[in-house]
Amino acid sequence: MKILIVGGVAGGATAATRLRRLSEENEVIIFEKGQYVSFANCGLPYHISGTIDKRDALLLQTPESLKERYNLDVRVFTEVLSIYTDEKKISVKNLQTGEIYLEDYDKLLLSPGAEPIKPPFEGIDSDKIYTLRNIPDMDKIVAKTKNAQNFVVVGGGFIGLEVAENLIEAGKSVKLVELGNQVMAPVDFDIASFVHEKAKQKNLELLLNVGVDKFNDKGETIEVFLNDGTSLETDAVILAIGVKPETKLAVEAGLEIGETRGILVNEFMQTSNPDIYAVGDAIEVAHYINNKKVLIPLAWPANRQGRIVADNIVLGNQYKYTGSLGSSILKFFELSVASTGLNEKTLKRFGIPYKTAIVTRGHHAGYYPGAKNMVLKLIFDENGKIFGAQAVGEDGVDKRIDVIATAIKGNLTVYDLPEIEITYAPPFNSAKDPVNIAGYAAENILKGDLEMVNYDEFWDFVKENDAVILDVRTSKEFSGGAIEGAININVDDLRANLENLDRNKVYAIYCQVGLRGYLANRIMRNNGFRAVNLNGGYNLWSKVQS
């Protein structure tokens, strides 16, 4: 069998090496338009700052190494121009010699990836505007940092934040422009607020709720005109407003395109032509939670899809891709921010009812030196089905989101989370892991033992119920900052003061992170009061208000 692969990196290279491991007989050819067939594109921002010092460390495989180890025919600087589905041939151009030739195939795999979005802004073609998608892009940015001090990053997603962080680590002055009201779209505003706070601490100026109108070259600098009437003059612009699937070949070949404008594939990763498969950033997939069609340009799905395609080509269509959760994580200076599944914004957009539980816990035992708090947000429905989770903190964030992602794939509910038996020793964990605690909190909410109100509904709740806002922290904490109109009774003094409280009133309780608030809630409810807690406590409240 002759198998042609268009594009390398995660999906294409994974499929190619798996194909060879399954069979020595098949002829496998990879066509790559650029110079690099297999590189660590997620590591590109970290070479800008020198965190990844050696450029060659990002080059995972070369045509020579793939030939030597896997007997793969890798043709770089080679562009696939057209697919002739009836003849089962492709036309190919050698970009170094200009030669155009035909190559026949038995099976064809498309792994063209995605390309950076470049809206038709006036001045968009300036040589002072950069994108970051491959090694040559990285090289250009690194070269620019040698003689430039001021940068504007447009877009607050993963690439925008990582580039901004690494430019600052390299000693540059950076402003980041984001059209939305928050950075990092996979998480909700409350979790993103921790990133906003960290950006301020690191002198990264965030310009939220503002977009770009146009660019204008000014000699050695470039001016960025914003839609609020202001402008920024800078040495260079990094455009990081997202990517779109590279579907030109597929469209011209008559392959079906999905509703999200990615290449349409079935559960076996076949396109509308059964001899042509597609993987990676170019395809549309089903979200694992709600089965809605989405684009998820991440490394894990591409690698998994590449392996599945290889198995299906050699062994027949036996293996299905069950959908993507979109599990992702960002390092942002000292912070880690991670998510899996669906967020609140998406659930609201689809009109899906949900509940949330937010817990704050140390990543290991508090009495062991170095414990760092993390905020873990669990999203679920009235039956306990887990829709998703988000977390932010300095350590241990990845572990907790990975556990919940595994729980979702295992069809566990929030009632199962307390049953997950974690490894425990003080340097690594507490006897009750934050995932266990989140499960307990969700269970209390669903059983009616705990009523919660989120930060964005808090004032409406207070007004509608004429509620008393009760701060149960210490007087020292209270004097350091509190919610307007709150009264302060330390949780340890609450029982002694119950007779001074009105049982006909509703009480909106909060503490710093939630534990003391929960204890206060139980005291009051057990004594005949109606009490509702602020989800996430004052710690979260103060972040979203700043």
Coordinates of C-alpha atoms in Angstrom, one line a residue:
M1 CA 0.0 0.0 0.0
K2 CA 1.2 3.5 -0.8
I3 CA 0.3 6.1 1.8
L4 CA 0.8 9.8 1.3
I5 CA 0.8 12.3 4.2
V6 CA 0.3 16.0 3.7
G7 CA 2.0 17.8 6.6
G8 CA 4.1 16.6 9.5
V9 CA 4.4 17.9 13.0
A10 CA 2.0 16.3 15.5
G11 CA -0.7 14.5 13.5
G12 CA 1.2 13.7 10.3
A13 CA 4.5 12.6 11.9
T14 CA 2.7 10.5 14.6
A15 CA 0.7 8.7 11.9
A16 CA 3.7 8.1 9.7
T17 CA 5.8 6.5 12.5
R18 CA 2.9 4.4 13.7
L19 CA 2.3 3.2 10.1
R20 CA 5.9 2.0 9.9
R21 CA 5.6 0.3 13.3
L22 CA 2.6 -1.6 12.0
S23 CA 4.1 -2.6 8.7
E24 CA 7.4 -2.7 6.9
E25 CA 5.8 -3.2 3.5
N26 CA 3.8 0.0 3.1
E27 CA 5.4 2.9 1.3
V28 CA 5.0 6.1 3.3
I29 CA 5.8 9.6 2.0
I30 CA 5.4 12.8 3.9
F31 CA 5.1 16.1 2.1
E32 CA 6.0 19.2 4.1
K33 CA 5.9 22.7 2.6
G34 CA 8.4 24.1 5.0
Q35 CA 11.9 23.1 6.1
Y36 CA 10.9 21.3 9.3
V37 CA 8.8 18.2 9.4
S38 CA 8.7 17.6 13.1
F39 CA 9.2 20.3 15.7
A40 CA 7.8 21.3 19.1
N41 CA 5.6 24.1 18.1
C42 CA 4.3 24.5 21.7
G43 CA 7.8 25.2 22.8
L44 CA 8.4 28.1 20.4
P45 CA 7.6 31.0 22.8
Y46 CA 10.1 29.7 25.3
H47 CA 13.0 30.2 22.9
I48 CA 12.2 33.9 22.6
S49 CA 13.1 34.4 26.3
G50 CA 16.0 31.9 26.2
T51 CA 14.2 29.6 28.7
I52 CA 14.7 27.0 26.0
D53 CA 18.3 28.0 25.2
K54 CA 19.1 25.7 22.3
R55 CA 17.1 26.2 19.2
D56 CA 17.8 22.7 18.0
A57 CA 16.1 21.3 21.1
L58 CA 12.8 22.2 19.3
L59 CA 13.6 20.0 16.3
L60 CA 12.2 16.6 17.2
Q61 CA 12.9 14.7 14.0
T62 CA 14.6 15.5 10.7
P63 CA 14.0 13.9 7.3
E64 CA 17.3 12.1 7.8
S65 CA 16.4 10.7 11.2
L66 CA 12.9 9.6 10.0
K67 CA 14.5 7.8 7.1
E68 CA 17.1 6.1 9.2
R69 CA 14.9 5.0 12.0
Y70 CA 11.5 4.5 10.3
N71 CA 12.4 4.2 6.6
L72 CA 10.1 7.1 5.8
D73 CA 10.4 9.2 2.6
V74 CA 10.2 12.8 3.9
R75 CA 10.1 15.6 1.3
V76 CA 10.5 19.1 2.8
F77 CA 10.2 22.3 0.8
T78 CA 7.5 20.4 -1.1
E79 CA 4.0 21.8 -1.6
V80 CA 1.0 19.7 -2.5
L81 CA -1.0 21.7 -5.0
S82 CA -4.0 19.6 -5.8
I83 CA -5.8 16.3 -5.1
Y84 CA -7.3 14.4 -7.9
T85 CA -9.7 12.1 -6.1
D86 CA -10.9 10.2 -9.2
E87 CA -7.4 9.2 -10.3
K88 CA -6.1 9.0 -6.7
K89 CA -3.2 11.2 -7.4
I90 CA -1.8 14.5 -6.0
S91 CA 0.2 17.2 -7.8
V92 CA 3.3 18.2 -6.0
K93 CA 5.7 21.2 -6.4
N94 CA 9.3 21.1 -5.3
L95 CA 9.7 24.7 -4.0
Q96 CA 13.5 24.6 -4.4
T97 CA 13.6 23.5 -8.0
G98 CA 10.1 24.5 -9.3
E99 CA 9.5 21.0 -10.5
I100 CA 5.9 19.9 -10.5
Y101 CA 5.0 16.2 -10.6
L102 CA 2.2 13.7 -9.9
E103 CA 2.2 11.1 -7.1
D104 CA -0.4 8.3 -6.9
Y105 CA -1.7 7.0 -3.6
D106 CA -3.8 4.2 -2.1
K107 CA -4.6 6.2 1.0
L108 CA -4.1 9.9 1.7
L109 CA -3.8 11.6 5.0
L110 CA -4.3 15.4 5.3
S111 CA -2.5 17.0 8.3
P112 CA -2.1 20.6 7.0
G113 CA -2.7 22.2 10.4
A114 CA -4.0 25.7 10.9
E115 CA -2.8 29.1 9.9
P116 CA -2.8 32.3 12.0
I117 CA -5.8 34.5 11.5
K118 CA -4.8 37.8 9.8
P119 CA -7.9 40.0 9.4
P120 CA -7.8 42.5 6.5
F121 CA -6.8 45.4 8.7
E122 CA -5.2 48.4 6.9
G123 CA -1.5 48.0 7.2
I124 CA -1.6 44.3 8.1
D125 CA 1.2 43.5 5.7
S126 CA 3.8 45.5 7.6
D127 CA 7.1 43.8 8.1
K128 CA 6.8 44.9 11.8
I129 CA 3.9 42.5 12.3
Y130 CA 4.7 38.9 13.3
T131 CA 2.8 35.7 13.9
L132 CA 4.2 32.6 15.7
R133 CA 3.3 29.3 14.1
N134 CA 6.6 27.6 13.1
I135 CA 10.4 27.8 13.4
P136 CA 10.9 30.5 10.8
D137 CA 8.3 32.7 12.6
M138 CA 10.2 32.2 15.8
D139 CA 13.5 33.0 14.3
K140 CA 12.1 36.3 13.0
I141 CA 10.8 37.3 16.4
V142 CA 14.0 36.4 18.1
A143 CA 16.0 38.5 15.6
K144 CA 13.6 41.4 16.2
T145 CA 14.2 41.2 20.0
K146 CA 17.9 42.0 19.4
N147 CA 17.1 45.7 18.5
A148 CA 13.5 46.3 19.7
Q149 CA 12.3 47.1 23.2
N150 CA 8.6 47.8 22.9
F151 CA 6.1 45.2 21.7
V152 CA 2.3 45.0 21.3
V153 CA 0.7 41.6 21.4
V154 CA -2.7 41.4 19.9
G155 CA -4.8 38.5 21.4
G156 CA -5.0 37.1 24.9
G157 CA -5.1 33.3 24.1
F158 CA -2.4 30.8 24.8
I159 CA 0.1 32.0 22.2
G160 CA -0.5 35.7 23.0
L161 CA 0.0 35.2 26.8
E162 CA 3.0 32.9 26.3
V163 CA 4.7 35.3 23.9
A164 CA 3.9 38.3 26.2
E165 CA 5.4 36.4 29.2
N166 CA 8.6 35.5 27.4
L167 CA 9.1 38.9 26.0
I168 CA 8.8 40.3 29.5
E169 CA 11.2 37.6 30.7
A170 CA 13.6 38.9 28.0
G171 CA 13.4 42.4 29.5
K172 CA 11.0 43.9 27.0
S173 CA 8.1 46.3 27.5
V174 CA 4.8 44.7 26.5
K175 CA 1.2 45.7 26.1
L176 CA -1.5 43.1 25.3
V177 CA -4.7 44.0 23.4
E178 CA -7.7 41.7 23.8
L179 CA -11.1 42.3 22.3
G180 CA -12.9 40.4 25.0
N181 CA -13.3 41.2 28.7
Q182 CA -10.8 38.5 29.7
V183 CA -7.7 36.6 28.5
M184 CA -7.6 32.8 28.1
A185 CA -11.0 32.0 26.7
P186 CA -11.2 28.4 27.8
V187 CA -11.7 29.5 31.4
D188 CA -14.4 31.7 32.9
F189 CA -13.9 35.3 34.0
D190 CA -13.4 34.4 37.6
I191 CA -10.5 32.1 37.0
A192 CA -9.0 34.5 34.3
S193 CA -9.0 37.2 36.9
F194 CA -6.1 35.6 38.6
V195 CA -4.2 35.9 35.3
H196 CA -5.2 39.6 35.1
E197 CA -3.8 40.2 38.6
K198 CA -0.5 38.4 37.8
A199 CA -0.1 40.4 34.6
K200 CA -0.3 43.6 36.6
Q201 CA 2.3 42.3 39.0
K202 CA 4.6 41.6 36.1
N203 CA 4.1 45.0 34.4
L204 CA 2.3 43.5 31.5
E205 CA -0.3 46.1 30.5
L206 CA -3.6 44.4 29.6
L207 CA -6.0 46.4 27.4
L208 CA -9.3 44.5 27.6
N209 CA -12.5 45.2 25.7
V210 CA -10.7 46.9 22.9
G211 CA -9.8 45.8 19.4
V212 CA -7.5 46.8 16.5
D213 CA -8.8 49.1 13.7
K214 CA -5.6 49.4 11.6
F215 CA -1.8 49.6 11.6
N216 CA 0.4 52.3 10.2
D217 CA 4.2 52.2 9.7
K218 CA 6.1 55.1 11.1
G219 CA 9.7 54.7 10.0
E220 CA 11.3 52.5 12.7
T221 CA 8.1 52.0 14.6
I222 CA 4.5 51.0 13.9
E223 CA 1.3 52.6 15.2
V224 CA -1.6 50.4 16.3
F225 CA -4.9 52.2 16.1
L226 CA -7.6 50.8 18.5
N227 CA -11.4 50.9 18.2
D228 CA -11.7 53.1 21.3
G229 CA -10.0 56.0 19.4
T230 CA -6.6 55.5 21.0
S231 CA -3.4 54.3 19.5
L232 CA -0.1 52.7 20.6
E233 CA 3.3 53.3 19.0
T234 CA 5.6 50.3 19.3
D235 CA 8.6 48.6 17.7
A236 CA 6.8 45.5 16.7
V237 CA 3.4 43.7 16.9
I238 CA 2.8 40.0 17.6
L239 CA -0.5 39.0 16.1
A240 CA -2.0 36.1 18.1
I241 CA -5.8 36.4 17.6
G242 CA -6.2 32.7 16.8
V243 CA -5.9 30.2 14.0
K244 CA -8.2 28.9 11.3
P245 CA -8.1 25.4 9.7
E246 CA -6.0 25.1 6.6
T247 CA -8.7 23.6 4.2
K248 CA -7.7 24.9 0.8
L249 CA -6.6 21.5 -0.5
A250 CA -9.7 19.8 0.9
V251 CA -12.1 22.4 -0.5
E252 CA -10.6 22.3 -4.0
A253 CA -10.7 18.5 -3.9
G254 CA -14.5 18.6 -3.2
L255 CA -14.2 17.2 0.3
E256 CA -17.0 18.2 2.7
I257 CA -16.3 21.0 5.2
G258 CA -18.0 21.1 8.5
E259 CA -20.2 23.8 10.2
T260 CA -17.1 25.2 12.0
R261 CA -15.2 25.4 8.6
G262 CA -12.9 22.6 9.5
I263 CA -12.6 19.5 7.4
L264 CA -15.5 17.1 8.1
V265 CA -14.4 13.6 9.3
N266 CA -16.3 10.6 10.7
E267 CA -15.5 8.7 13.8
F268 CA -12.7 6.8 12.0
M269 CA -11.2 10.1 10.9
Q270 CA -12.2 9.6 7.2
T271 CA -13.2 12.6 5.1
S272 CA -16.2 12.4 2.8
N273 CA -13.8 10.4 0.5
P274 CA -13.2 7.0 2.1
D275 CA -9.6 6.9 0.9
I276 CA -8.7 10.3 2.4
Y277 CA -8.3 10.8 6.1
A278 CA -7.6 14.0 8.0
V279 CA -6.3 14.9 11.5
G280 CA -5.2 17.7 13.7
D281 CA -5.9 21.4 13.7
A282 CA -7.5 21.3 10.2
I283 CA -10.5 19.1 11.2
E284 CA -13.8 19.6 12.9
V285 CA -14.4 17.3 15.9
A286 CA -17.3 16.5 18.3
H287 CA -16.9 17.8 21.8
Y288 CA -16.9 14.9 24.2
I289 CA -19.4 16.5 26.6
N290 CA -22.3 17.8 24.4
N291 CA -21.3 16.3 21.0
K292 CA -21.4 19.8 19.4
K293 CA -19.0 20.4 16.5
V294 CA -15.9 22.3 17.5
L295 CA -12.3 23.2 16.5
I296 CA -9.8 22.2 19.1
P297 CA -6.2 23.0 17.8
L298 CA -4.3 21.2 20.5
A299 CA -1.4 18.7 20.5
W300 CA -3.1 15.7 22.4
P301 CA -6.0 15.4 19.9
A302 CA -3.7 15.6 16.9
N303 CA -1.4 12.9 18.3
R304 CA -4.3 10.6 19.2
Q305 CA -5.9 11.1 15.9
G306 CA -2.7 10.4 14.0
R307 CA -2.4 7.0 15.8
I308 CA -6.0 6.1 15.1
V309 CA -5.7 6.9 11.4
A310 CA -2.6 4.7 11.1
D311 CA -4.3 1.8 12.8
N312 CA -7.4 2.2 10.6
I313 CA -5.5 2.4 7.4
V314 CA -3.5 -0.7 8.1
L315 CA -6.0 -2.8 10.1
G316 CA -9.3 -1.5 8.7
N317 CA -11.7 0.9 10.4
Q318 CA -11.6 -0.6 13.9
Y319 CA -10.7 2.4 16.0
K320 CA -13.0 5.4 16.7
Y321 CA -12.1 8.9 17.9
T322 CA -14.6 9.5 20.7
G323 CA -14.3 13.3 20.8
S324 CA -12.2 16.0 22.4
L325 CA -12.5 17.5 25.9
G326 CA -10.2 20.4 25.1
S327 CA -8.0 19.8 28.2
S328 CA -5.4 22.5 28.2
I329 CA -3.0 24.3 30.6
L330 CA -1.0 27.5 30.5
K331 CA 2.1 28.5 32.4
F332 CA 1.9 32.3 33.1
F333 CA 4.9 33.4 35.1
E334 CA 4.4 31.6 38.5
L335 CA 0.8 30.6 37.8
S336 CA -0.6 27.5 36.2
V337 CA -4.1 27.8 34.7
A338 CA -5.8 24.7 33.4
S339 CA -9.3 23.6 32.2
T340 CA -11.1 20.6 30.8
G341 CA -14.6 20.1 29.4
L342 CA -17.1 22.9 29.0
N343 CA -17.0 26.3 30.8
E344 CA -19.9 28.4 32.1
K345 CA -19.9 30.7 29.0
T346 CA -20.5 27.7 26.7
L347 CA -23.1 26.2 28.8
K348 CA -25.0 29.5 29.0
R349 CA -24.7 29.9 25.2
F350 CA -26.4 26.5 24.7
G351 CA -28.9 27.1 27.5
I352 CA -27.7 24.1 29.5
P353 CA -28.5 24.3 33.2
Y354 CA -25.5 23.8 35.5
K355 CA -24.1 24.3 39.0
T356 CA -20.6 25.2 40.2
A357 CA -18.6 24.5 43.3
I358 CA -15.4 26.5 43.9
V359 CA -12.9 25.3 46.5
T360 CA -9.5 26.7 47.5
R361 CA -7.0 24.3 49.0
G362 CA -3.2 23.9 49.3
H363 CA -1.5 21.8 46.7
H364 CA 0.0 19.7 49.6
A365 CA -0.4 19.6 53.4
G366 CA -0.4 23.1 54.8
Y367 CA 1.9 22.3 57.7
Y368 CA 4.6 21.1 55.2
P369 CA 6.8 24.0 53.9
G370 CA 5.9 25.5 50.6
A371 CA 2.2 24.8 50.3
K372 CA 0.6 26.9 47.6
N373 CA -3.2 27.6 47.4
M374 CA -5.0 26.6 44.2
V375 CA -8.6 27.5 43.2
L376 CA -10.5 24.6 41.7
K377 CA -13.8 25.2 40.0
L378 CA -16.1 22.2 39.3
I379 CA -19.1 22.5 36.9
F380 CA -21.8 19.9 36.9
D381 CA -25.6 19.3 36.4
E382 CA -28.4 18.4 38.9
N383 CA -27.7 14.7 38.3
G384 CA -24.0 15.0 39.1
K385 CA -22.7 14.8 35.6
I386 CA -19.4 16.6 35.3
F387 CA -19.4 19.2 32.6
G388 CA -15.9 20.5 33.2
A389 CA -13.4 22.0 35.6
Q390 CA -10.9 24.8 35.8
A391 CA -8.1 25.6 38.2
V392 CA -5.5 28.2 38.9
G393 CA -2.5 28.2 41.3
E394 CA 1.2 27.9 41.4
D395 CA 1.6 24.2 41.9
G396 CA -0.5 21.0 41.5
V397 CA -3.0 22.5 39.1
D398 CA -2.2 20.0 36.3
K399 CA -2.7 17.0 38.5
R400 CA -6.2 18.0 39.6
I401 CA -7.5 18.9 36.1
D402 CA -6.0 15.7 34.8
V403 CA -7.8 13.6 37.4
I404 CA -11.1 15.3 36.6
A405 CA -10.5 14.9 32.8
T406 CA -9.9 11.2 33.5
A407 CA -13.1 11.1 35.6
I408 CA -15.1 12.6 32.8
K409 CA -13.7 10.1 30.3
G410 CA -14.5 7.3 32.8
N411 CA -18.1 8.6 33.1
L412 CA -17.8 9.3 36.8
T413 CA -20.0 11.8 38.5
V414 CA -19.4 14.3 41.2
Y415 CA -20.6 11.7 43.7
D416 CA -17.6 9.5 42.7
L417 CA -15.0 12.2 43.2
P418 CA -14.8 11.8 47.0
E419 CA -14.2 8.0 46.3
I420 CA -11.0 8.7 44.3
E421 CA -8.2 7.3 46.4
I422 CA -5.3 9.6 46.1
T423 CA -1.7 9.2 47.0
Y424 CA -0.9 11.0 50.2
A425 CA 2.2 12.2 52.0
P426 CA 2.6 15.7 53.4
P427 CA 5.1 16.8 50.7
F428 CA 2.7 15.8 47.9
N429 CA -0.9 16.2 49.1
S430 CA -3.4 16.4 51.9
A431 CA -5.3 13.4 53.1
K432 CA -8.3 14.9 51.3
D433 CA -7.2 16.0 47.9
P434 CA -8.8 19.2 46.4
V435 CA -10.6 16.9 43.9
N436 CA -12.1 15.0 46.9
I437 CA -13.1 18.3 48.5
A438 CA -14.7 19.6 45.3
G439 CA -16.7 16.4 45.1
Y440 CA -17.9 16.8 48.7
A441 CA -18.9 20.5 48.0
A442 CA -20.8 19.4 44.8
E443 CA -22.5 16.6 46.8
N444 CA -23.6 19.1 49.5
I445 CA -25.0 21.5 46.9
L446 CA -27.0 18.7 45.1
K447 CA -28.3 17.3 48.4
G448 CA -29.5 20.8 49.4
D449 CA -27.1 20.9 52.4
L450 CA -25.4 24.0 51.0
E451 CA -26.8 26.8 48.9
M452 CA -24.4 28.8 46.9
V453 CA -24.5 32.1 44.9
N454 CA -21.9 33.1 42.4
Y455 CA -20.1 36.4 42.3
D456 CA -22.0 37.7 39.2
E457 CA -25.4 36.9 40.9
F458 CA -24.5 38.1 44.4
W459 CA -25.8 41.6 44.4
D460 CA -29.1 40.6 42.7
F461 CA -29.5 37.9 45.3
V462 CA -28.9 40.3 48.2
K463 CA -31.3 42.9 46.8
E464 CA -34.1 40.4 46.0
N465 CA -33.9 38.7 49.4
D466 CA -33.0 41.8 51.4
A467 CA -30.2 39.6 52.6
V468 CA -27.7 40.4 55.4
I469 CA -24.1 40.1 54.2
L470 CA -22.2 38.2 56.9
D471 CA -18.3 38.2 56.8
V472 CA -17.1 35.4 59.2
R473 CA -13.4 36.1 58.9
T474 CA -11.3 37.7 61.7
S475 CA -11.6 41.4 62.4
K476 CA -8.1 41.9 61.1
E477 CA -9.1 40.3 57.8
F478 CA -12.3 42.3 57.7
S479 CA -10.5 45.6 58.2
G480 CA -8.1 44.8 55.4
G481 CA -11.0 44.7 52.8
A482 CA -14.6 43.5 52.8
I483 CA -17.7 43.5 50.7
E484 CA -19.6 46.7 51.0
G485 CA -22.4 46.6 53.7
A486 CA -21.1 43.4 55.3
I487 CA -21.2 42.8 59.1
N488 CA -18.4 40.9 60.7
I489 CA -18.7 38.0 63.1
N490 CA -15.8 35.7 63.4
V491 CA -17.0 32.1 62.7
D492 CA -15.5 31.1 66.1
D493 CA -17.8 33.7 67.8
L494 CA -20.9 32.9 65.7
R495 CA -22.7 30.5 68.1
A496 CA -22.4 33.1 70.9
N497 CA -24.0 35.7 68.7
L498 CA -26.9 33.8 67.2
E499 CA -29.4 35.4 69.6
N500 CA -28.4 38.8 68.2
L501 CA -29.4 37.8 64.7
D502 CA -32.8 37.9 63.0
R503 CA -34.1 34.5 62.1
N504 CA -36.5 36.1 59.6
K505 CA -33.6 37.4 57.5
V506 CA -31.6 35.7 54.8
Y507 CA -27.8 35.7 55.4
A508 CA -25.3 35.8 52.5
I509 CA -22.1 34.4 54.1
Y510 CA -18.5 34.6 53.0
C511 CA -15.1 34.0 54.4
Q512 CA -11.7 34.2 52.6
V513 CA -11.8 31.0 50.5
G514 CA -14.9 29.1 51.6
L515 CA -14.1 26.7 54.4
R516 CA -15.1 28.9 57.4
G517 CA -18.1 30.1 55.4
Y518 CA -19.2 26.6 55.0
L519 CA -18.8 26.0 58.8
A520 CA -20.8 29.1 59.5
N521 CA -23.5 28.0 57.1
R522 CA -23.9 24.7 58.9
I523 CA -24.1 26.5 62.3
M524 CA -26.8 28.9 61.1
R525 CA -28.8 26.3 59.2
N526 CA -28.7 23.9 62.1
N527 CA -30.1 26.7 64.2
G528 CA -33.0 27.6 62.0
F529 CA -31.5 30.4 59.8
R530 CA -31.5 30.5 56.0
A531 CA -28.0 30.9 54.9
V532 CA -26.4 31.1 51.4
N533 CA -22.7 31.2 50.7
L534 CA -20.7 33.2 48.2
N535 CA -18.9 30.7 45.9
G536 CA -15.2 31.1 46.1
G537 CA -15.2 33.5 49.1
Y538 CA -13.6 36.9 49.3
N539 CA -10.4 35.8 47.7
L540 CA -12.3 35.2 44.4
W541 CA -14.5 38.2 44.9
S542 CA -11.6 40.6 45.2
K543 CA -10.1 39.3 42.0
V544 CA -13.1 39.7 39.9
Q545 CA -13.8 43.2 41.3
S546 CA -10.3 44.6 40.6

